[in-house]
Tab-separated table of C-alpha atoms and ligand atoms in Angstrom:
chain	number	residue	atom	x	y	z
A	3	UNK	CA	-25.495	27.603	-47.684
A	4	UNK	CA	-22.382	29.113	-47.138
A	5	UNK	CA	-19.235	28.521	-50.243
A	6	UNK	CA	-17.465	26.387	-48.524
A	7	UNK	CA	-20.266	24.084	-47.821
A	8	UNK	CA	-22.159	24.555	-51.280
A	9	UNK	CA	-18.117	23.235	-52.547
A	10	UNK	CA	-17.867	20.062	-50.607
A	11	UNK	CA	-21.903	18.493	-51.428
A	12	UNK	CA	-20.579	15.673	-53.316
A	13	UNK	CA	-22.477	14.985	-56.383
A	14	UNK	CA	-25.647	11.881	-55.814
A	15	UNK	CA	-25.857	12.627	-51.747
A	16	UNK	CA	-24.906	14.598	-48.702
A	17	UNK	CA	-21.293	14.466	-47.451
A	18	UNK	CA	-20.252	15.830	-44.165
A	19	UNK	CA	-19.234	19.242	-44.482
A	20	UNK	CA	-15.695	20.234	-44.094
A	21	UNK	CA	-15.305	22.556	-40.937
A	22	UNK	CA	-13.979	26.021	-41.344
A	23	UNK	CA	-10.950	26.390	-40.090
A	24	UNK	CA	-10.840	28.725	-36.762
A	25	UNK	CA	-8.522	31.860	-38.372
A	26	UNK	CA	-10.311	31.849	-41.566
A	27	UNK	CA	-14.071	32.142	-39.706
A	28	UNK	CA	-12.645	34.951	-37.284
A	29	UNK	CA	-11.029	36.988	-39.917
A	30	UNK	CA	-14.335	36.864	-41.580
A	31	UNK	CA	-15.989	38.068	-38.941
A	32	UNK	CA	-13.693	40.867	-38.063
A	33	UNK	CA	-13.055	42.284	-41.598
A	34	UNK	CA	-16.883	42.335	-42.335
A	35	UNK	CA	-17.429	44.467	-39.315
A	36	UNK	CA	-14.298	46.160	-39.184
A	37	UNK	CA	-13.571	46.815	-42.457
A	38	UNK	CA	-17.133	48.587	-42.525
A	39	UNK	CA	-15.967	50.677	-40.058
A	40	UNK	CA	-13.077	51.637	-41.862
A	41	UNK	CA	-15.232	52.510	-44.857
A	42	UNK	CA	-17.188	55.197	-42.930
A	43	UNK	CA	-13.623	56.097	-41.291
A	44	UNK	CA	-12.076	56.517	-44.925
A	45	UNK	CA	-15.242	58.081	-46.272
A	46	UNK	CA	-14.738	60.578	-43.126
A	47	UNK	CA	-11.680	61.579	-44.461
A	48	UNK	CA	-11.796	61.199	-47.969
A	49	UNK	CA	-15.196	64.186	-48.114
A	50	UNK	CA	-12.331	66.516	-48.242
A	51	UNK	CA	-9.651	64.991	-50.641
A	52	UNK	CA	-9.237	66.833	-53.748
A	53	UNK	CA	-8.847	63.679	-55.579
A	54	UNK	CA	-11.676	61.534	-54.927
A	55	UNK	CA	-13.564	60.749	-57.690
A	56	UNK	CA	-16.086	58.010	-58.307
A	57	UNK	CA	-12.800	55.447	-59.213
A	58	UNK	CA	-11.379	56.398	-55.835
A	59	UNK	CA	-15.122	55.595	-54.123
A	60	UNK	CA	-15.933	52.558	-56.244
A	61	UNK	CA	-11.706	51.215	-55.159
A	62	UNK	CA	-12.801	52.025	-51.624
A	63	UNK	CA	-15.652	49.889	-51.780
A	64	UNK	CA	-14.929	47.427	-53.565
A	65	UNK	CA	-11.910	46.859	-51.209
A	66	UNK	CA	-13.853	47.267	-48.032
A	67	UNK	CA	-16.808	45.892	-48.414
A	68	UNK	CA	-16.395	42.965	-51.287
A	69	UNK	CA	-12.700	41.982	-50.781
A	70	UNK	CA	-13.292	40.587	-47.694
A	71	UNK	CA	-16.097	38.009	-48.849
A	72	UNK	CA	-13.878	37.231	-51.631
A	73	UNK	CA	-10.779	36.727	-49.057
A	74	UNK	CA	-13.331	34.227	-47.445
A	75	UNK	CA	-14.323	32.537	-50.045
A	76	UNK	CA	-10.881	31.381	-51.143
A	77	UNK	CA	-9.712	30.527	-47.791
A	78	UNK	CA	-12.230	28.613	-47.565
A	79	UNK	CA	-11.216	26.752	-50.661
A	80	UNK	CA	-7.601	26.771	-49.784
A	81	UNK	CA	-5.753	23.887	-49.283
A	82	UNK	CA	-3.767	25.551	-46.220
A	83	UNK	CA	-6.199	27.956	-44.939
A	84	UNK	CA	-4.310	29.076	-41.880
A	85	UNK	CA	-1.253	30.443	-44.780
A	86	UNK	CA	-3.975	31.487	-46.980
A	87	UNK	CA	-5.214	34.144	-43.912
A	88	UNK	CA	-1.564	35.127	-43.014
A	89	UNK	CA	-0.798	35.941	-46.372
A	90	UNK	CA	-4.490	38.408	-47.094
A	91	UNK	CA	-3.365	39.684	-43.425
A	92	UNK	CA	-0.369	40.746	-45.132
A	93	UNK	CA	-2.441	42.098	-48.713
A	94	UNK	CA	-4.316	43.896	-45.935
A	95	UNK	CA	-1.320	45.600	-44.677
A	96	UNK	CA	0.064	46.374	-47.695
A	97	UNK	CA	-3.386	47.881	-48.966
A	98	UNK	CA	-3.873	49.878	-45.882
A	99	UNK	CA	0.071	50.832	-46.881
A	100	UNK	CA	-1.372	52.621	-50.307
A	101	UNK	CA	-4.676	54.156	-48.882
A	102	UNK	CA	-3.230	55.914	-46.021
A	103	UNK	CA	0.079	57.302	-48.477
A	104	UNK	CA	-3.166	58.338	-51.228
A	105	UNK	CA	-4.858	60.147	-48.233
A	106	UNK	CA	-1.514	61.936	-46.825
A	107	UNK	CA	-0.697	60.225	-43.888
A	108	UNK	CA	-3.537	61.364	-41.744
A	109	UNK	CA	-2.142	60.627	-38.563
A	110	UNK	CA	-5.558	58.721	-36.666
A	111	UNK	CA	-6.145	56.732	-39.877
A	112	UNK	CA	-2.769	55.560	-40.241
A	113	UNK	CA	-2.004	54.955	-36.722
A	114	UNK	CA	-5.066	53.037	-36.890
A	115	UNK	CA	-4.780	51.088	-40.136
A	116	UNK	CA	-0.908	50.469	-39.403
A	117	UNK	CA	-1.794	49.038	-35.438
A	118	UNK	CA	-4.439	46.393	-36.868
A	119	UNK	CA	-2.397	45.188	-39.400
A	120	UNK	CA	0.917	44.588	-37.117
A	121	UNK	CA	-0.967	43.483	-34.025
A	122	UNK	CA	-2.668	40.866	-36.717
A	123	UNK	CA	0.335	39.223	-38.009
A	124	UNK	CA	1.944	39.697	-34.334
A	125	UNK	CA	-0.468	37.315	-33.243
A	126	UNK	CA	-0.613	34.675	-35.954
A	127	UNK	CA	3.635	34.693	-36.938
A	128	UNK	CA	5.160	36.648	-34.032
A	129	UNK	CA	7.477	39.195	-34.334
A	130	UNK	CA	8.929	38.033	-37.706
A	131	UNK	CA	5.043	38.438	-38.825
A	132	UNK	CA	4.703	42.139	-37.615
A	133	UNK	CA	8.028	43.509	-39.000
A	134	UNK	CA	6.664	42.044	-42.146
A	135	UNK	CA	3.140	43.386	-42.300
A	136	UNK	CA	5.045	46.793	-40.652
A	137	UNK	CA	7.178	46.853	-44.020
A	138	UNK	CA	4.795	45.988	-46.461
A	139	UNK	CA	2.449	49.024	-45.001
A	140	UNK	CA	5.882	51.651	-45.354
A	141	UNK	CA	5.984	50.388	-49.078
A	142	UNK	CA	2.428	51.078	-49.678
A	143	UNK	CA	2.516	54.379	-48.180
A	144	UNK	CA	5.931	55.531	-49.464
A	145	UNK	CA	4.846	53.703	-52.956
A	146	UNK	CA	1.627	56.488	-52.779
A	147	UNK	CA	3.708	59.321	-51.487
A	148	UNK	CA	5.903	59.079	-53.818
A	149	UNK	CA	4.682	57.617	-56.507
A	150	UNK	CA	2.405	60.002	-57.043
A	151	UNK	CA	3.732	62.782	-55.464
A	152	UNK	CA	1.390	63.049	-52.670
A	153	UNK	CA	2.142	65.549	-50.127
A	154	UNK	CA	1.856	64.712	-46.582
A	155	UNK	CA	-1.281	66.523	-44.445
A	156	UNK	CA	-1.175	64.116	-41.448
A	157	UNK	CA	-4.284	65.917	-40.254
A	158	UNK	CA	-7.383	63.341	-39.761
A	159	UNK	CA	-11.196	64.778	-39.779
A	160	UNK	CA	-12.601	65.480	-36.315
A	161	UNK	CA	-15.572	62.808	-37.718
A	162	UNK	CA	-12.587	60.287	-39.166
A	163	UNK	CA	-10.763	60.803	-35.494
A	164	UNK	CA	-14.066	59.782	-33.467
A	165	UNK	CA	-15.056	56.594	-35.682
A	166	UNK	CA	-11.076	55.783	-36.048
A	167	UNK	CA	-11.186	55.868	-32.293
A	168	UNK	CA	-14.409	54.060	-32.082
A	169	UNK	CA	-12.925	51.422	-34.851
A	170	UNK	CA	-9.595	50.730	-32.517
A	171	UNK	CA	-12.011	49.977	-29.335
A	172	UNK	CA	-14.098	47.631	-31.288
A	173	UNK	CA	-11.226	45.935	-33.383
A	174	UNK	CA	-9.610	45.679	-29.936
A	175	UNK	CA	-12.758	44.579	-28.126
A	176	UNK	CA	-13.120	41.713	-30.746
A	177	UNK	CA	-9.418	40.670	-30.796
A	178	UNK	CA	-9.238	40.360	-26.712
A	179	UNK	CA	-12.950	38.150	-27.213
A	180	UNK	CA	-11.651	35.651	-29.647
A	181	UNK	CA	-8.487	35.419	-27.169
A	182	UNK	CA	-10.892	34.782	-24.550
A	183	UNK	CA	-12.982	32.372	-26.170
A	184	UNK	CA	-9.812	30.650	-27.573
A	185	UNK	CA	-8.638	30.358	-23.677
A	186	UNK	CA	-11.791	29.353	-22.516
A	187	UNK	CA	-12.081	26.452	-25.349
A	188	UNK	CA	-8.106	25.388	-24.105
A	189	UNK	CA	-9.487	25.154	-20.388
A	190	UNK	CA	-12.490	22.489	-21.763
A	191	UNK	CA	-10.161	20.472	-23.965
A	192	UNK	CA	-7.625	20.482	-21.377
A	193	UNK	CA	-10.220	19.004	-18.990
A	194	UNK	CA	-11.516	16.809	-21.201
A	195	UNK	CA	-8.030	15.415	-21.792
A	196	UNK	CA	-6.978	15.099	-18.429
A	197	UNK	CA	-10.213	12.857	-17.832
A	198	UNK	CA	-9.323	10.597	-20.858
A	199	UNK	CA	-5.954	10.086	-19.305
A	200	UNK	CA	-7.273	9.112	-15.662
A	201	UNK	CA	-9.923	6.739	-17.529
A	202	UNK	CA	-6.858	5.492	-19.855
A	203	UNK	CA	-4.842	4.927	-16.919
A	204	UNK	CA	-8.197	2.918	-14.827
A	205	UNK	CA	-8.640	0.655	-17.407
A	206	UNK	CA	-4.382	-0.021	-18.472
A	207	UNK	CA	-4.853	-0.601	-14.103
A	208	UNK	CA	-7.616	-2.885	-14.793
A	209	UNK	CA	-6.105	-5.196	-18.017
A	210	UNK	CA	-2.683	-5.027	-15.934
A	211	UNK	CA	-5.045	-6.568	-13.116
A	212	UNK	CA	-6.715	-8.881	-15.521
A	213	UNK	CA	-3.486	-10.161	-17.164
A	214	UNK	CA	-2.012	-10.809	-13.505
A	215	UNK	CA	-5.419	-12.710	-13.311
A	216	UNK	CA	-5.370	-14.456	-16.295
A	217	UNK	CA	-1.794	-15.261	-16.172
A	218	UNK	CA	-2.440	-17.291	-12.247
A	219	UNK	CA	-5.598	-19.066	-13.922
A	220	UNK	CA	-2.823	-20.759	-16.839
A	221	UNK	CA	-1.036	-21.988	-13.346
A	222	UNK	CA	-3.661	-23.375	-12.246
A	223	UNK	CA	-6.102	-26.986	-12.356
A	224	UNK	CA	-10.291	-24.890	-12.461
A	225	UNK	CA	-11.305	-28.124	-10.659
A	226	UNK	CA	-9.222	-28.690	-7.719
A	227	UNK	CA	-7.675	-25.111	-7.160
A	228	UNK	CA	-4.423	-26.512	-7.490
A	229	UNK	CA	-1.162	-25.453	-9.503
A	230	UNK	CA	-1.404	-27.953	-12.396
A	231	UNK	CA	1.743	-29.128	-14.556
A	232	UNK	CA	2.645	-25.898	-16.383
A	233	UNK	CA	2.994	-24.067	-13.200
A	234	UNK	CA	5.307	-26.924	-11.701
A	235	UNK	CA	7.939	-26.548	-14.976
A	236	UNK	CA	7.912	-22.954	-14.748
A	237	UNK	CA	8.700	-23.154	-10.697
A	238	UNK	CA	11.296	-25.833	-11.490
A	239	UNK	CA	12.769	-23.855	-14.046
A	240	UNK	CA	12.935	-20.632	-11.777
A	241	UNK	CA	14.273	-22.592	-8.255
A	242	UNK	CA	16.808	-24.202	-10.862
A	243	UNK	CA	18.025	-20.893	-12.669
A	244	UNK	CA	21.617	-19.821	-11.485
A	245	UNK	CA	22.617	-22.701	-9.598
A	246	UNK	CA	25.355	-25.498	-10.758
A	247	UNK	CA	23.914	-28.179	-9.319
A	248	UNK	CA	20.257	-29.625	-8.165
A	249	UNK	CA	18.975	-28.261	-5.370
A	250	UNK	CA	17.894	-30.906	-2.328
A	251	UNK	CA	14.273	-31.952	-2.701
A	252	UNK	CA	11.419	-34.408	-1.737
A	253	UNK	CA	9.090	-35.838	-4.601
A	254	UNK	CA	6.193	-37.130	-3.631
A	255	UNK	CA	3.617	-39.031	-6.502
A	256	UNK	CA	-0.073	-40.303	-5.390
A	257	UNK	CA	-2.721	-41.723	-6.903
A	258	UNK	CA	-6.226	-42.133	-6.111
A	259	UNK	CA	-6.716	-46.312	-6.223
A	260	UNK	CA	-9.448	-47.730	-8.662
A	261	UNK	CA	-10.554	-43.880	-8.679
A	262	UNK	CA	-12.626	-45.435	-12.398
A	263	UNK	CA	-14.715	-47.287	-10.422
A	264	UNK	CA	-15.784	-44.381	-8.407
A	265	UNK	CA	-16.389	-42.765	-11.276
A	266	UNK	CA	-18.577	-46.018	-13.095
A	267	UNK	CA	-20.481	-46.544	-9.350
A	268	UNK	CA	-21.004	-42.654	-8.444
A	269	UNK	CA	-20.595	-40.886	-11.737
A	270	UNK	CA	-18.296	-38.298	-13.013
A	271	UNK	CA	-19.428	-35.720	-10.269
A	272	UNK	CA	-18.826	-37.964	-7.015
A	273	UNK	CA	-15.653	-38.599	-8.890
A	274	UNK	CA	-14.866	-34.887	-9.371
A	275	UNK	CA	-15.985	-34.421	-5.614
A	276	UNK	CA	-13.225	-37.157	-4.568
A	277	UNK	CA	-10.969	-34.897	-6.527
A	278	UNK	CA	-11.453	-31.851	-5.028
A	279	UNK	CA	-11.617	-33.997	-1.209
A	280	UNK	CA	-8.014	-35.363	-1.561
A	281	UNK	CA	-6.663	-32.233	-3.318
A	282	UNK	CA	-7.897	-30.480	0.454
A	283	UNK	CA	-6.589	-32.570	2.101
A	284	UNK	CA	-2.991	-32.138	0.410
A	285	UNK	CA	-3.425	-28.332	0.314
A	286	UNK	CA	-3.797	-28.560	4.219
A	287	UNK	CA	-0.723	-30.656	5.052
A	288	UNK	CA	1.170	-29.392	2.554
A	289	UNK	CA	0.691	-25.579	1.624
A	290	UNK	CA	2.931	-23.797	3.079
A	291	UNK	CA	5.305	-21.259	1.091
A	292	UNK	CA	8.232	-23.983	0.701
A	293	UNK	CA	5.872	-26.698	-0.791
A	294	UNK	CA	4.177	-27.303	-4.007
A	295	UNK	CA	0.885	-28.994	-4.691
A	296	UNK	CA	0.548	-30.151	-7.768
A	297	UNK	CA	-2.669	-31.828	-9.927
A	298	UNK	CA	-0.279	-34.001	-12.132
A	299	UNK	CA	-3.210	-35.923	-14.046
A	300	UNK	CA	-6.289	-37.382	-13.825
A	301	UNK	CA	-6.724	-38.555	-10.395
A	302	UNK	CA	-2.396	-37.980	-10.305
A	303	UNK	CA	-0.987	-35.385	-7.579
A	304	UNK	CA	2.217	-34.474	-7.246
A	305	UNK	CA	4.122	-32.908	-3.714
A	306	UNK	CA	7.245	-31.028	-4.259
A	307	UNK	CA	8.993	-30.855	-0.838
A	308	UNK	CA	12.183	-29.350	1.133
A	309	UNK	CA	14.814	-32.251	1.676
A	310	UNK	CA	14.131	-33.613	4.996
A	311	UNK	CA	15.153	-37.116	4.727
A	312	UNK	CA	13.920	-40.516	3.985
A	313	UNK	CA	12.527	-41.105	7.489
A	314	UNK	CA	10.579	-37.995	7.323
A	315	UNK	CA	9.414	-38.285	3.592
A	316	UNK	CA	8.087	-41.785	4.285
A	317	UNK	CA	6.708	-40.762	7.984
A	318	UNK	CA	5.036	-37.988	5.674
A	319	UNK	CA	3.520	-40.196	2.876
A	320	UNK	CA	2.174	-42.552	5.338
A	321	UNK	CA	0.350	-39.792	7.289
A	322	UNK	CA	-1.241	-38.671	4.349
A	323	UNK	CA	-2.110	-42.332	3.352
A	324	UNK	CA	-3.971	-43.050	6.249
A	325	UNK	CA	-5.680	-39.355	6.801
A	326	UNK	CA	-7.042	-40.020	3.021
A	327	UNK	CA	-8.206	-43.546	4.006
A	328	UNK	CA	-10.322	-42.404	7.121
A	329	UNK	CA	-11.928	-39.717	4.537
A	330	UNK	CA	-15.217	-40.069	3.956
A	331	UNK	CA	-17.127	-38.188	1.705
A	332	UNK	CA	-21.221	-37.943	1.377
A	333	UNK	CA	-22.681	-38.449	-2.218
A	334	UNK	CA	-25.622	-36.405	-1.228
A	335	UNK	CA	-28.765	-35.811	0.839
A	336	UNK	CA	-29.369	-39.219	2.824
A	337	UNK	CA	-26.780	-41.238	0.669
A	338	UNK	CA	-24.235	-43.256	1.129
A	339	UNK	CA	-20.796	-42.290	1.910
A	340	UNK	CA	-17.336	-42.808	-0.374
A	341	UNK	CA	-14.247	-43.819	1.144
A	342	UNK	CA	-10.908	-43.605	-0.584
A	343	UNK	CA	-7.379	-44.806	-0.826
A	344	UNK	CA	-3.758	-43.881	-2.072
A	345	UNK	CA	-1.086	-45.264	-3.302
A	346	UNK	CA	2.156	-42.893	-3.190
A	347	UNK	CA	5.607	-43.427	-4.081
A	348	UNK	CA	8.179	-40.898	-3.225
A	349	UNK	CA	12.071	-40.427	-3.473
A	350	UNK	CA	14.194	-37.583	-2.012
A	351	UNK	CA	18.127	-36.493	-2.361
A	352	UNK	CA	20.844	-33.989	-2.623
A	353	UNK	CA	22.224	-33.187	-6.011
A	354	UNK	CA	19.744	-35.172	-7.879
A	355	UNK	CA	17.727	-33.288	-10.813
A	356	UNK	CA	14.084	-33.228	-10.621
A	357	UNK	CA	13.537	-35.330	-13.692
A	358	UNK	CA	15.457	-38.227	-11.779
A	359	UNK	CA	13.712	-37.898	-8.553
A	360	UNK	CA	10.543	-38.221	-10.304
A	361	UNK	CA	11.522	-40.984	-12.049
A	362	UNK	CA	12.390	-42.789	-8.958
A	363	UNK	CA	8.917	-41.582	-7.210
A	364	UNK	CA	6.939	-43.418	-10.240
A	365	UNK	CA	8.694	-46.656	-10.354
A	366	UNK	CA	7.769	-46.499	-6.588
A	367	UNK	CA	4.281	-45.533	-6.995
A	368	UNK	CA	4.033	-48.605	-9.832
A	369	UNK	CA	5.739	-50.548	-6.658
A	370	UNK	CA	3.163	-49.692	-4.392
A	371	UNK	CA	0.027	-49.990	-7.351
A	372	UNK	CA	1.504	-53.604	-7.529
A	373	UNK	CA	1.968	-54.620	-3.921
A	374	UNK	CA	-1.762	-54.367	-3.565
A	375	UNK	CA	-2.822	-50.314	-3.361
A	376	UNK	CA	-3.313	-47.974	-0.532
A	377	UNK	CA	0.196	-48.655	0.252
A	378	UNK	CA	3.837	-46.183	0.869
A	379	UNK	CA	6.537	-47.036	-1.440
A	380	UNK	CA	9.877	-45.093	-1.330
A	381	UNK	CA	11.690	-45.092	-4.357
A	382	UNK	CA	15.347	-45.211	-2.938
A	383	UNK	CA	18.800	-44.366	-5.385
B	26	GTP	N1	-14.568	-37.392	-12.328
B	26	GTP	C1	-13.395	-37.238	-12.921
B	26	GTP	N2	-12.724	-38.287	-13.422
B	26	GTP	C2	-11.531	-38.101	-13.998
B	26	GTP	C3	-10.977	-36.846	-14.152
B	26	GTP	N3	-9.768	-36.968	-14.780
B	26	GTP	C4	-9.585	-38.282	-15.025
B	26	GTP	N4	-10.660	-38.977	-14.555
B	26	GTP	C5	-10.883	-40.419	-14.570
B	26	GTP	O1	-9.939	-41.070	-13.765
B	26	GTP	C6	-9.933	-42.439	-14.147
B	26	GTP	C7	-8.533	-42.985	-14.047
B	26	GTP	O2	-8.658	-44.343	-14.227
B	26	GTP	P1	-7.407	-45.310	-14.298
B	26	GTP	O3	-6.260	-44.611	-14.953
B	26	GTP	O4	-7.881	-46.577	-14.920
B	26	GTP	O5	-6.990	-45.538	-12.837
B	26	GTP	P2	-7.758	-46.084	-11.566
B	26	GTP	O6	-9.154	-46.470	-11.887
B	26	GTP	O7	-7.619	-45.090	-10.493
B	26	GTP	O8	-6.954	-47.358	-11.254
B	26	GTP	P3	-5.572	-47.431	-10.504
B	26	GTP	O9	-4.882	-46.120	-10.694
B	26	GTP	O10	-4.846	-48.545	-11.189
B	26	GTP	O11	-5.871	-47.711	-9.099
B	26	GTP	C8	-10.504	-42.491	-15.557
B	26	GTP	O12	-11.746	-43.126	-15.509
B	26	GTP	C9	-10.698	-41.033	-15.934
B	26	GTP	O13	-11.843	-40.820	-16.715
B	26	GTP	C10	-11.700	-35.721	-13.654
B	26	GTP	O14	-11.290	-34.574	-13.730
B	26	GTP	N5	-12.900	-35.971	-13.051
């Protein structure tokens, strides 16, 4: 178990372990190898260093090969982990700063040290980051140099040169991979996202589709097929917008006559059939793109028409009248057959409002319920 996953097991049961973030698990991986390299690279160079002692040996070591598990382990616990990395990036160059000033300059070792370090920060902070980790490395080495009056050599061992040279191709090598597997994992999420858009944008095409749908089902009666009363106020209230004054119209009111007893002789389904017959008929004679037909109620329809005059509006009711009576609908295998009537009352004019015309077409329709059924009754101003 690694520390950061031993740190999140929640005490009394398993809880899903945090990821580690991207930076932190790379820098892992390349200080571990790298920074082994640089120990035999050092150690190369440092054979022939007056100064090195066992302190000088156990400080290489310890800064080599155990920092960097240490540097993991608190990124790891680090509430901003990608900060936490830029900043021991930076310890890093500062570090590499003191060794190569301790070690006099030698040229392949700090060419070396100083290239990782800037090219590091380069990538993570951009320029601003490399002139940083460039100046912390010139304080460590001057700091050294000075400090404690180390001469510069600049010479680097023929065996330091080689595994320097053999560090920068592997550091390199591993730098150019994780670029490549970052651009590789950028292609696949790039993908991935482009096919969540096109099946966003399918199904937003599919409720826009379903809402159109839905929204001509509210408009209209599921029995008869035809625009029932909410569809009618919203069409009046949209031929009405933006005019002063009523436009010229036909009303036309009919009723299916004693349309109970069809119901109490046939039942309900003969009487829905009769429903669906007459509102056929109407959609026929009267569907066109000027004309609505309209289930008003029960066994109520209601025609809204073009003005075309009385003459016509009654030469229209009464064609409908008798083209309903000679209807004649079967009740079923070998049964009998239904015949039906209407009784319609209509009223047309000019600047009239609809509410008015329809008043007239009922009192006409009451006319022609009263003068006996199946009858035409115009319901004049
Ligand atoms: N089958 C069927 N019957 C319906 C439907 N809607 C309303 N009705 C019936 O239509 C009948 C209307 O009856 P009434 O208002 O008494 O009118 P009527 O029998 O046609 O008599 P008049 O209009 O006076 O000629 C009632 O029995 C309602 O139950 C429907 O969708 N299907």
């Amino acid at each position: 178990m690694s520390a950061s996953q031993a740190d999140s097991a929640a005490p009394g049961g398993p809880s899903p372990l945090p990821r580690v973030h991207w930076l932190v698990a790379m820098n892992r991986r390349n200080r571990t190898l790298g920074f082994a390299l640089l120990w035999l690279v050092m150690a190369a160079q440092m054979r022939w260093h007056a100064a090195s002692g066992p302190l000088a040996w156990t400080l290489l070591t310890l800064h080599l090969l155990v920092l960097p598990q240490m540097m993991y382990w608190r990124a790891c616990r680090a509430a901003n982990p990608r900060e936490t990395e830029v900043g021991h990036m930076l310890l890093d160059a500062l570090m590499f700063g003191l060794w190569s000033g301790w070690l006099g300059h030698p040229l392949w070792i700090s060419g070396l040290t100083l290239v990782c370090t800037t090219v590091n920060l380069m990538a993570f902070r951009g320029p601003p980051g490399a002139l940083q980790a460039g100046a912390l490395y010139l304080v460590g080495a001057l700091a050294t140099g000075f400090g404690l009056g180390i001469e510069p050599v600049l010479q680097t061992d023929r065996t330091a040169t080689l595994l320097a040279l053999f560090t920068m191709e592997v550091y390199l090598l591993g730098f150019a991979w994780g670029a490549y597997q970052r651009s590789l994992q950028l292609h696949r999420t790039r993908g991935q996202l482009r096919e969540r858009e096109q099946d966003l944008q399918r199904r937003l095409d599919e409720i826009a589709l379903l809402q159109v749908r839905l929204a001509e089902q509210a408009r209209r009666d599921p029995l008869t097929g035809l625009h029932n009363r909410r569809f009618l106020v919203e069409h009046l209230g949209a031929r009405q917008s933006g005019r002063p004054a009523a436009p010229p119209l036909g009303v036309m009111l009919i009723d299916i006559d004693h349309f109970k007893r069809v119901n109490d002789s046939h039942g309900h389904a003969a009487g829905d059939a009769v429903l669906q017959a007459v509102a056929r008929l109407l959609e026929q004679r009267h569907g066109g793109e000027a004309e609505v037909v309209c289930r008003y109620g029960g066994e109520e329809f209601l025609l809204l028409l073009p003005y075309r005059g009385a003459a016509r509006m009654r030469a229209l009711a009464e064609q409908l009248r008798v083209e309903a009576e000679l209807l004649r609908l079967p009740l079923g295998e070998g049964q009998s057959l239904i015949g039906v009537t209407l009784s319609i009352g209509w009223a047309c004019g000019h600047d009239e409002p609809f509410e008015a015309l329809l008043d007239r077409a009922d009192r006409a329709l009451y006319r022609a319920k009263q003068g006996g059924r199946n009858r035409v009754e115009s319901g004049l101003a």
